[in-house]
XYZ file of C-alpha atoms in Angstrom:
384
model
C 22.604 -3.435 19.572
C 24.116 -1.356 16.046
C 24.756 2.470 16.303
C 23.340 4.078 13.054
C 23.969 7.147 11.103
C 22.062 8.052 9.072
C 23.418 10.568 5.085
C 20.915 11.075 2.853
C 17.476 11.096 5.723
C 15.343 12.165 4.508
C 15.388 10.982 1.569
C 13.784 7.980 -0.085
C 16.329 5.583 1.498
C 17.089 7.117 4.195
C 13.271 7.256 4.873
C 13.603 3.174 4.294
C 16.583 2.281 6.406
C 14.381 4.412 9.450
C 11.697 2.573 8.624
C 13.626 -0.103 8.829
C 14.981 0.395 12.279
C 11.813 1.281 13.805
C 11.104 -2.695 12.553
C 14.050 -3.823 14.155
C 14.315 -1.830 17.264
C 15.965 -4.205 19.553
C 19.236 -4.250 17.060
C 20.105 -0.733 15.639
C 20.014 2.760 17.627
C 20.135 5.581 15.612
C 22.214 8.123 16.700
C 23.550 10.872 13.998
C 21.279 11.855 10.976
C 22.066 14.581 7.702
C 20.006 15.576 4.896
C 20.749 18.056 1.642
C 17.920 20.432 3.029
C 14.954 19.481 4.191
C 15.452 20.658 7.512
C 11.599 20.306 7.673
C 11.631 17.042 8.169
C 14.802 16.278 10.325
C 13.105 17.961 12.654
C 10.447 15.954 13.536
C 13.125 13.069 13.168
C 15.098 15.467 15.356
C 11.841 15.175 17.689
C 11.468 11.074 16.841
C 14.728 9.896 17.108
C 17.103 11.610 19.165
C 20.168 12.035 17.106
C 23.966 13.067 19.136
C 24.171 15.130 16.111
C 21.962 15.847 13.351
C 23.504 18.178 9.939
C 22.582 19.731 6.382
C 23.987 20.677 3.621
C 22.529 23.473 3.251
C 24.319 26.260 5.869
C 20.717 28.490 6.113
C 19.128 25.465 6.616
C 20.964 24.004 9.642
C 20.638 27.355 10.790
C 16.366 27.736 11.020
C 16.569 23.433 12.023
C 20.153 24.618 14.883
C 17.328 26.639 16.366
C 14.457 24.193 16.664
C 17.243 22.169 18.005
C 19.362 23.877 20.723
C 20.181 20.611 22.200
C 21.492 18.835 19.397
C 24.562 19.828 18.184
C 23.615 21.399 14.328
C 26.932 21.134 11.272
C 26.623 22.390 7.669
C 28.398 22.273 4.100
C 30.844 18.897 3.501
C 32.159 19.133 6.671
C 28.835 18.835 8.672
C 28.660 15.419 7.226
C 31.425 14.382 7.358
C 31.932 14.873 11.458
C 28.214 12.447 10.814
C 29.919 10.132 8.616
C 32.673 10.538 11.435
C 31.776 10.171 14.168
C 33.865 8.040 16.553
C 30.812 4.963 17.771
C 28.803 5.623 14.678
C 29.333 1.344 13.040
C 27.375 1.628 10.020
C 27.217 5.153 7.688
C 24.180 3.985 5.495
C 25.173 6.215 3.121
C 21.664 7.573 0.643
C 22.775 11.249 -0.294
C 22.714 11.949 -3.357
C 25.044 13.614 -6.160
C 28.549 14.490 -5.820
C 28.119 15.668 -2.023
C 28.089 11.951 -1.165
C 31.482 11.490 -2.055
C 33.439 12.853 0.822
C 31.590 12.184 3.969
C 31.389 8.675 2.186
C 35.375 8.806 1.453
C 35.672 10.065 5.008
C 33.883 7.354 6.930
C 35.884 4.446 4.531
C 38.940 5.711 5.795
C 37.780 5.649 9.199
C 37.220 2.070 8.918
C 33.390 2.706 9.696
C 30.916 -0.413 7.596
C 29.163 1.617 4.374
C 26.219 1.147 3.492
C 26.600 2.665 -0.395
C 23.151 4.450 -2.363
C 24.989 7.046 -2.848
C 26.225 5.764 -6.266
C 28.262 8.565 -7.353
C 31.152 8.178 -4.810
C 32.233 4.737 -6.242
C 31.204 6.497 -10.228
C 32.964 9.735 -9.359
C 36.398 8.151 -6.954
C 36.545 3.807 -7.683
C 40.101 4.112 -8.266
C 40.070 5.699 -4.741
C 38.148 3.545 -3.249
C 39.223 0.540 -3.784
C 42.571 -0.385 -2.894
C 41.864 1.498 0.201
C 39.690 -0.795 0.883
C 41.646 -3.898 -0.391
C 44.052 -3.020 2.053
C 41.042 -3.675 5.175
C 40.296 0.352 5.604
C 37.052 -0.064 5.880
C 34.380 -2.054 4.867
C 31.652 -1.648 1.953
C 27.844 -3.429 1.786
C 26.146 -2.499 -1.190
C 23.336 -1.248 -0.884
C 21.747 -0.977 -4.400
C 19.876 -3.846 -5.541
C 20.940 -4.848 -8.796
C 24.517 -4.748 -6.471
C 23.371 -6.528 -3.551
C 22.074 -9.019 -5.720
C 25.218 -9.425 -7.477
C 26.783 -9.196 -4.224
C 25.562 -11.891 -2.792
C 25.234 -14.287 -5.949
C 29.312 -13.813 -5.916
C 28.795 -15.351 -2.911
C 32.665 -14.595 -2.485
C 33.966 -16.641 -5.562
C 37.402 -16.168 -7.273
C 37.267 -13.280 -10.271
C 38.555 -16.273 -12.046
C 34.779 -18.060 -12.235
C 33.087 -15.254 -12.926
C 32.038 -14.989 -17.687
C 29.635 -12.321 -16.716
C 27.519 -9.936 -14.755
C 24.119 -8.885 -15.666
C 22.822 -6.350 -14.326
C 18.479 -5.880 -14.088
C 16.858 -2.410 -15.002
C 12.996 -1.704 -15.522
C 13.549 0.391 -18.307
C 11.611 3.036 -17.184
C 8.172 4.365 -18.731
C 9.596 5.347 -21.810
C 10.832 1.569 -22.398
C 8.258 1.660 -25.529
C 8.960 5.150 -26.183
C 10.688 6.338 -30.014
C 12.683 9.187 -30.205
C 10.533 11.292 -31.744
C 8.381 10.496 -29.308
C 10.856 11.465 -26.323
C 11.206 14.317 -27.617
C 7.744 15.465 -26.554
C 8.390 14.012 -23.050
C 7.566 15.476 -19.837
C 8.923 16.614 -16.273
C 5.433 14.704 -14.763
C 5.580 11.339 -17.291
C 9.172 11.529 -16.382
C 8.612 11.432 -12.840
C 5.854 8.789 -13.562
C 8.342 5.309 -12.183
C 6.311 1.614 -12.938
C 7.952 0.109 -9.897
C 10.660 1.973 -7.950
C 9.488 4.617 -5.304
C 12.527 7.173 -6.238
C 13.356 11.246 -5.615
C 13.397 12.673 -8.501
C 16.768 13.245 -9.611
C 17.388 9.462 -9.958
C 13.913 8.763 -11.241
C 15.253 10.830 -14.363
C 18.128 8.738 -14.382
C 16.351 5.059 -14.345
C 14.038 6.757 -17.529
C 17.671 8.090 -19.660
C 19.613 4.581 -18.455
C 21.673 6.247 -17.827
C 21.044 5.233 -13.602
C 22.555 2.027 -15.381
C 25.043 3.491 -16.749
C 26.210 4.698 -13.146
C 25.368 1.455 -11.961
C 27.895 -0.780 -14.718
C 30.589 1.487 -13.668
C 30.144 0.866 -9.844
C 30.039 -2.829 -11.138
C 32.697 -2.824 -12.677
C 35.142 -1.542 -9.128
C 32.830 -3.624 -6.523
C 33.389 -6.983 -8.293
C 37.388 -5.439 -10.366
C 35.671 -6.952 -13.612
C 35.753 -5.210 -17.135
C 33.371 -3.553 -19.419
C 33.646 -5.890 -21.841
C 32.357 -8.722 -19.250
C 28.697 -6.933 -18.009
C 25.656 -6.550 -19.799
C 22.417 -4.581 -19.102
C 19.150 -6.265 -19.484
C 15.571 -4.883 -19.972
C 13.535 -6.865 -17.380
C 10.685 -4.791 -17.137
C 9.175 -7.066 -14.129
C 11.910 -5.547 -11.438
C 11.491 -9.771 -9.986
C 15.578 -10.470 -11.426
C 17.314 -7.810 -9.921
C 20.917 -8.902 -11.329
C 22.677 -11.948 -11.987
C 25.770 -13.562 -12.594
C 27.275 -16.004 -15.411
C 30.448 -18.238 -14.322
C 32.870 -20.196 -16.882
C 30.549 -23.238 -16.368
C 27.374 -21.754 -18.316
C 25.404 -21.749 -14.862
C 23.318 -18.209 -13.645
C 22.575 -17.092 -10.505
C 20.259 -14.308 -10.577
C 18.662 -13.135 -7.118
C 14.698 -12.144 -6.906
C 12.646 -10.284 -4.492
C 10.827 -8.059 -4.330
C 10.584 -3.719 -5.884
C 10.652 -2.753 -1.201
C 14.591 -1.660 -1.140
C 14.357 -1.749 2.827
C 15.079 -5.732 1.234
C 18.814 -4.560 -0.023
C 18.729 -1.867 2.500
C 18.206 -4.932 5.235
C 20.719 -7.091 3.783
C 23.637 -4.289 4.019
C 22.860 -3.001 7.176
C 22.790 -6.199 9.770
C 25.279 -8.046 7.175
C 27.987 -10.483 7.422
C 24.637 -11.571 9.364
C 21.502 -11.876 7.847
C 17.918 -12.234 10.183
C 14.598 -12.646 9.982
C 13.109 -10.572 8.064
C 10.022 -9.015 8.918
C 9.034 -7.305 5.554
C 6.449 -9.810 2.951
C 8.097 -12.040 0.518
C 7.892 -12.771 -3.467
C 5.138 -14.286 -3.823
C 6.794 -16.963 -6.271
C 3.627 -18.877 -7.984
C 1.870 -15.270 -8.698
C 3.726 -13.221 -10.424
C 3.986 -11.672 -13.434
C 5.157 -13.371 -17.055
C 9.362 -12.491 -16.895
C 10.265 -9.993 -19.708
C 13.715 -9.894 -20.666
C 15.143 -7.615 -23.587
C 18.563 -5.791 -25.189
C 18.707 -1.953 -24.070
C 18.657 0.271 -26.670
C 21.610 2.576 -26.963
C 20.606 4.217 -29.845
C 17.128 5.667 -28.367
C 18.486 6.105 -24.463
C 22.686 6.829 -25.137
C 22.750 7.387 -21.734
C 23.771 4.081 -20.898
C 26.157 4.178 -24.122
C 27.864 7.891 -23.011
C 28.673 5.549 -19.712
C 30.552 2.321 -21.080
C 32.263 5.027 -22.921
C 33.148 7.032 -19.116
C 33.983 3.782 -18.359
C 36.390 3.040 -20.019
C 38.472 6.239 -20.393
C 39.039 6.151 -17.124
C 40.743 8.024 -15.006
C 38.513 10.831 -14.517
C 35.988 10.794 -17.513
C 33.548 8.955 -14.864
C 33.309 12.626 -12.785
C 32.592 14.767 -15.955
C 30.262 12.844 -16.837
C 28.565 11.749 -13.793
C 28.576 16.355 -13.588
C 26.716 16.879 -16.307
C 24.676 14.223 -15.745
C 23.181 16.508 -12.360
C 23.125 19.792 -14.230
C 21.263 17.714 -17.197
C 18.703 16.671 -14.758
C 18.450 19.504 -13.667
C 18.172 21.712 -15.729
C 14.905 19.123 -17.001
C 13.876 19.017 -13.422
C 13.653 23.353 -13.835
C 12.034 23.147 -17.125
C 15.098 24.136 -18.821
C 16.241 21.757 -20.701
C 13.754 18.756 -23.245
C 14.060 15.279 -22.204
C 16.628 14.779 -25.118
C 18.618 17.570 -24.062
C 20.047 16.364 -21.839
C 22.373 12.608 -23.081
C 23.075 16.095 -25.171
C 24.608 17.915 -23.254
C 26.468 14.833 -21.256
C 28.055 13.940 -24.772
C 28.810 17.437 -25.371
C 31.078 18.200 -22.252
C 32.101 14.378 -21.745
C 34.094 15.380 -24.911
C 35.502 18.692 -24.149
C 36.366 17.693 -20.710
C 40.626 16.122 -20.605
C 40.146 13.199 -19.037
C 43.497 12.717 -16.599
C 44.088 9.942 -13.399
C 42.154 10.179 -10.953
C 44.675 9.754 -8.060
C 43.123 12.455 -5.650
C 40.311 13.814 -4.454
C 41.808 17.917 -5.857
C 41.714 16.081 -8.876
C 38.674 14.504 -9.315
C 37.158 17.454 -7.122
C 38.560 20.292 -10.087
C 37.733 17.704 -13.228
C 33.034 17.663 -11.463
C 34.530 21.924 -10.454
C 34.473 22.319 -14.675
C 32.288 20.196 -16.618
C 29.292 21.803 -14.005
C 31.022 24.775 -15.446
C 31.267 23.746 -19.022
C 27.890 21.980 -18.297
C 26.024 25.132 -16.929
C 27.252 27.150 -20.151
C 26.056 24.601 -23.395
C 22.237 24.879 -20.692
C 21.657 28.407 -20.711
C 22.756 29.052 -24.788
C 19.873 25.707 -25.424
C 17.470 27.590 -22.890
C 17.872 30.654 -25.030
């Protein structure tokens, strides 16, 4: 019986993790849950799973929940999320809180030697230069949950970096794959949230529409697999059946395929290094749609190009880019920015903030703060 803590239990990944636990209740036990601000859903989860402790990033939401569950300790803020991620009897932490708030509890969990099923891209985007050396010294175990990185992890199968020619991340292309630059200027929030193949939260769905999600994954893949940016490619694959590909030096290419359901890579990460018989449906090979691949257009979708720029600059540049993106996407979802203003804000902030060596969490968090403050000012000027 593996004891599980879930950061982001009310989000799409967190709910999927709980569904897996329901399917395999003989293998997993929920001992701690954390969320951002959805105290109503977390309350329902408390009634069902009876965790030992819970946390909400939002203090007001935590106070409301505490009044309803007097027998369960309720924590708040970053410290509360960290209490959940570092609980001594936790075996596996599912890190699925969206955005920068997931960084510190994920970092602390790994520092405490936990196995982390990582669905939070920002932890490695912001602090990969701190986290990966720690892992190589034997502190903690990180198993990726993103379908693309899970695919790469499985295709590599422990292969030496010397054997690898290229990593290829597949991207659905989002809802605006065939749009022109002019058409993108008038897209609405409702349109941006209609992803053709994946059911995700609003922020990551918008990131998929701008291709920033794939840019974040390129940076994450660089850190996870120690492959330089020149050897990480993105290919558009609208059917989302092939989740990623590894090309080896001899020309061999290994691809991982599966249904478009995040429970598949989640189960892999939660049972690693073992595999168990899944109770989920498999891929129906005989009735697959035609499989298509094409190169991404980085001029129409410049967020992907900006992510490569940030990765090549290194240091705190990925943190700056991520912060500007989070601010711009939030403003777009609120109706304050147009869709094509998102890459504009990111580029201006990325070019304005000097990159430093990401030598500590303090430096990284200072860069995050600086970028958010600058992005906020630029958003206000555009919004009028």
